Amino acid sequence: MPHPWDTGDPARNWQGYFIPGTTVLRNRVGARTVEALQDAENDLVEARIIELR
């Protein structure tokens, strides 16, 4: 089974990195909007900073 970014057309392969019909990158946190993805990324970065300190 091919990956969503393997369209066979090198010029269109990048489109597979987005959730279909949106401009939101595919992600593991379940975010469906740019704002939700930004919030999740910020939370994950803050948690990692706390771990590192």
Tab-separated table of N, CA, C and O in Angstrom:
chain	number	residue	atom	x	y	z
A	1	MET	N	0.857	-1.189	0.000
A	1	MET	CA	0.000	0.000	0.000
A	1	MET	C	0.893	1.239	0.000
A	1	MET	O	1.729	1.406	0.879
A	2	PRO	N	0.709	2.111	-0.976
A	2	PRO	CA	1.563	3.306	-1.050
A	2	PRO	C	1.203	4.326	0.029
A	2	PRO	O	0.099	4.342	0.559
A	3	HIS	N	2.182	5.151	0.333
A	3	HIS	CA	1.962	6.251	1.273
A	3	HIS	C	1.159	7.354	0.578
A	3	HIS	O	1.185	7.467	-0.639
A	4	PRO	N	0.448	8.201	1.356
A	4	PRO	CA	-0.345	9.266	0.733
A	4	PRO	C	0.486	10.258	-0.067
A	4	PRO	O	-0.021	10.926	-0.944
A	5	TRP	N	1.770	10.359	0.257
A	5	TRP	CA	2.607	11.314	-0.465
A	5	TRP	C	3.245	10.684	-1.702
A	5	TRP	O	3.900	11.358	-2.459
A	6	ASP	N	3.033	9.388	-1.932
A	6	ASP	CA	3.547	8.723	-3.126
A	6	ASP	C	2.481	8.729	-4.214
A	6	ASP	O	1.790	7.744	-4.439
A	7	THR	N	2.351	9.845	-4.896
A	7	THR	CA	1.309	9.980	-5.915
A	7	THR	C	1.787	9.511	-7.280
A	7	THR	O	0.986	9.370	-8.192
A	8	GLY	N	3.083	9.294	-7.416
A	8	GLY	CA	3.633	8.957	-8.715
A	8	GLY	C	4.011	10.202	-9.507
A	8	GLY	O	4.647	10.115	-10.541
A	9	ASP	N	3.592	11.351	-9.027
A	9	ASP	CA	3.901	12.620	-9.682
A	9	ASP	C	4.765	13.437	-8.713
A	9	ASP	O	4.253	13.963	-7.725
A	10	PRO	N	6.067	13.535	-8.972
A	10	PRO	CA	6.952	14.244	-8.042
A	10	PRO	C	6.504	15.670	-7.728
A	10	PRO	O	6.742	16.159	-6.639
A	11	ALA	N	5.842	16.327	-8.651
A	11	ALA	CA	5.395	17.707	-8.417
A	11	ALA	C	4.239	17.757	-7.422
A	11	ALA	O	4.015	18.767	-6.773
A	12	ARG	N	3.479	16.664	-7.275
A	12	ARG	CA	2.326	16.659	-6.368
A	12	ARG	C	2.580	15.905	-5.075
A	12	ARG	O	1.731	15.894	-4.194
A	13	ASN	N	3.718	15.266	-4.940
A	13	ASN	CA	3.986	14.452	-3.755
A	13	ASN	C	3.848	15.234	-2.454
A	13	ASN	O	3.414	14.682	-1.447
A	14	TRP	N	4.202	16.503	-2.436
A	14	TRP	CA	4.128	17.295	-1.212
A	14	TRP	C	2.700	17.417	-0.692
A	14	TRP	O	2.479	17.601	0.497
A	15	GLN	N	1.689	17.301	-1.552
A	15	GLN	CA	0.298	17.442	-1.124
A	15	GLN	C	-0.120	16.358	-0.135
A	15	GLN	O	-1.014	16.552	0.665
A	16	GLY	N	0.543	15.205	-0.161
A	16	GLY	CA	0.225	14.132	0.756
A	16	GLY	C	0.583	14.423	2.201
A	16	GLY	O	0.153	13.710	3.100
A	17	TYR	N	1.351	15.467	2.442
A	17	TYR	CA	1.726	15.821	3.796
A	17	TYR	C	0.616	16.581	4.523
A	17	TYR	O	0.694	16.779	5.725
A	18	PHE	N	-0.409	17.009	3.789
A	18	PHE	CA	-1.508	17.769	4.382
A	18	PHE	C	-2.732	16.889	4.576
A	18	PHE	O	-2.944	15.927	3.844
A	19	ILE	N	-3.562	17.238	5.563
A	19	ILE	CA	-4.847	16.572	5.728
A	19	ILE	C	-5.668	16.950	4.500
A	19	ILE	O	-5.751	18.137	4.153
A	20	PRO	N	-6.264	15.974	3.816
A	20	PRO	CA	-7.003	16.278	2.580
A	20	PRO	C	-8.045	17.383	2.769
A	20	PRO	O	-8.803	17.386	3.739
A	21	GLY	N	-8.028	18.336	1.873
A	21	GLY	CA	-8.979	19.446	1.896
A	21	GLY	C	-8.617	20.566	2.838
A	21	GLY	O	-9.406	21.488	3.023
A	22	THR	N	-7.429	20.499	3.466
A	22	THR	CA	-7.019	21.553	4.398
A	22	THR	C	-5.597	21.983	4.093
A	22	THR	O	-4.936	21.422	3.232
A	23	THR	N	-5.133	22.963	4.850
A	23	THR	CA	-3.733	23.374	4.774
A	23	THR	C	-3.002	22.965	6.048
A	23	THR	O	-1.962	23.515	6.371
A	24	VAL	N	-3.583	22.001	6.772
A	24	VAL	CA	-3.015	21.530	8.035
A	24	VAL	C	-2.167	20.284	7.770
A	24	VAL	O	-2.618	19.349	7.110
A	25	LEU	N	-0.953	20.301	8.296
A	25	LEU	CA	-0.091	19.139	8.145
A	25	LEU	C	-0.680	17.942	8.884
A	25	LEU	O	-1.287	18.093	9.942
A	26	ARG	N	-0.496	16.745	8.317
A	26	ARG	CA	-0.879	15.525	9.023
A	26	ARG	C	-0.105	15.507	10.329
A	26	ARG	O	1.046	15.915	10.385
A	27	ASN	N	-0.742	15.036	11.401
A	27	ASN	CA	-0.090	15.081	12.696
A	27	ASN	C	-0.579	13.950	13.579
A	27	ASN	O	-1.576	13.300	13.282
A	28	ARG	N	0.132	13.724	14.662
A	28	ARG	CA	-0.191	12.636	15.584
A	28	ARG	C	-1.056	13.073	16.753
A	28	ARG	O	-1.435	12.241	17.570
A	29	VAL	N	-1.329	14.354	16.867
A	29	VAL	CA	-2.115	14.842	18.005
A	29	VAL	C	-3.590	14.987	17.665
A	29	VAL	O	-4.394	15.326	18.524
A	30	GLY	N	-3.960	14.759	16.426
A	30	GLY	CA	-5.361	14.825	16.031
A	30	GLY	C	-5.869	16.220	15.719
A	30	GLY	O	-7.068	16.425	15.607
A	31	ALA	N	-4.970	17.183	15.585
A	31	ALA	CA	-5.374	18.562	15.291
A	31	ALA	C	-5.901	18.653	13.867
A	31	ALA	O	-5.314	18.122	12.941
A	32	ARG	N	-7.033	19.335	13.702
A	32	ARG	CA	-7.644	19.491	12.382
A	32	ARG	C	-7.608	20.926	11.890
A	32	ARG	O	-8.027	21.208	10.773
A	33	THR	N	-7.143	21.863	12.739
A	33	THR	CA	-7.007	23.260	12.337
A	33	THR	C	-5.583	23.719	12.633
A	33	THR	O	-4.886	23.131	13.467
A	34	VAL	N	-5.175	24.790	11.961
A	34	VAL	CA	-3.841	25.334	12.183
A	34	VAL	C	-3.688	25.772	13.635
A	34	VAL	O	-2.664	25.509	14.269
A	35	GLU	N	-4.711	26.401	14.188
A	35	GLU	CA	-4.645	26.883	15.571
A	35	GLU	C	-4.500	25.726	16.550
A	35	GLU	O	-3.711	25.791	17.496
A	36	ALA	N	-5.249	24.652	16.347
A	36	ALA	CA	-5.168	23.491	17.238
A	36	ALA	C	-3.787	22.852	17.152
A	36	ALA	O	-3.228	22.420	18.168
A	37	LEU	N	-3.219	22.805	15.963
A	37	LEU	CA	-1.885	22.242	15.799
A	37	LEU	C	-0.844	23.117	16.483
A	37	LEU	O	0.048	22.610	17.160
A	38	GLN	N	-0.966	24.425	16.352
A	38	GLN	CA	-0.032	25.337	17.020
A	38	GLN	C	-0.122	25.183	18.530
A	38	GLN	O	0.904	25.148	19.220
A	39	ASP	N	-1.338	25.097	19.074
A	39	ASP	CA	-1.515	24.924	20.516
A	39	ASP	C	-0.885	23.624	20.992
A	39	ASP	O	-0.205	23.587	22.031
A	40	ALA	N	-1.112	22.550	20.252
A	40	ALA	CA	-0.537	21.252	20.622
A	40	ALA	C	0.986	21.299	20.570
A	40	ALA	O	1.663	20.779	21.469
A	41	GLU	N	1.532	21.919	19.533
A	41	GLU	CA	2.983	22.029	19.423
A	41	GLU	C	3.554	22.824	20.593
A	41	GLU	O	4.582	22.441	21.170
A	42	ASN	N	2.894	23.915	20.954
A	42	ASN	CA	3.365	24.731	22.079
A	42	ASN	C	3.345	23.927	23.376
A	42	ASN	O	4.287	23.993	24.166
A	43	ASP	N	2.274	23.177	23.605
A	43	ASP	CA	2.172	22.364	24.818
A	43	ASP	C	3.273	21.312	24.862
A	43	ASP	O	3.881	21.081	25.914
A	44	LEU	N	3.539	20.672	23.725
A	44	LEU	CA	4.575	19.643	23.685
A	44	LEU	C	5.970	20.227	23.902
A	44	LEU	O	6.795	19.631	24.592
A	45	VAL	N	6.209	21.410	23.357
A	45	VAL	CA	7.504	22.068	23.549
A	45	VAL	C	7.682	22.466	25.014
A	45	VAL	O	8.738	22.245	25.607
A	46	GLU	N	6.634	23.011	25.617
A	46	GLU	CA	6.713	23.400	27.025
A	46	GLU	C	6.992	22.183	27.909
A	46	GLU	O	7.812	22.253	28.836
A	47	ALA	N	6.332	21.072	27.623
A	47	ALA	CA	6.551	19.853	28.411
A	47	ALA	C	7.985	19.374	28.261
A	47	ALA	O	8.626	18.956	29.240
A	48	ARG	N	8.525	19.443	27.074
A	48	ARG	CA	9.905	19.006	26.847
A	48	ARG	C	10.907	19.925	27.538
A	48	ARG	O	11.896	19.466	28.088
A	49	ILE	N	10.637	21.226	27.528
A	49	ILE	CA	11.519	22.180	28.217
A	49	ILE	C	11.559	21.863	29.699
A	49	ILE	O	12.628	21.867	30.319
A	50	ILE	N	10.404	21.560	30.284
A	50	ILE	CA	10.352	21.209	31.696
A	50	ILE	C	11.169	19.950	31.964
A	50	ILE	O	11.924	19.882	32.941
A	51	GLU	N	11.064	18.950	31.079
A	51	GLU	CA	11.854	17.726	31.234
A	51	GLU	C	13.353	18.031	31.197
A	51	GLU	O	14.127	17.460	31.961
A	52	LEU	N	13.749	18.888	30.287
A	52	LEU	CA	15.169	19.182	30.122
A	52	LEU	C	15.743	19.968	31.302
A	52	LEU	O	16.927	19.840	31.612
A	53	ARG	N	14.910	20.777	31.929
A	53	ARG	CA	15.400	21.559	33.069
A	53	ARG	C	15.556	20.668	34.255
A	53	ARG	O	16.321	20.740	35.108
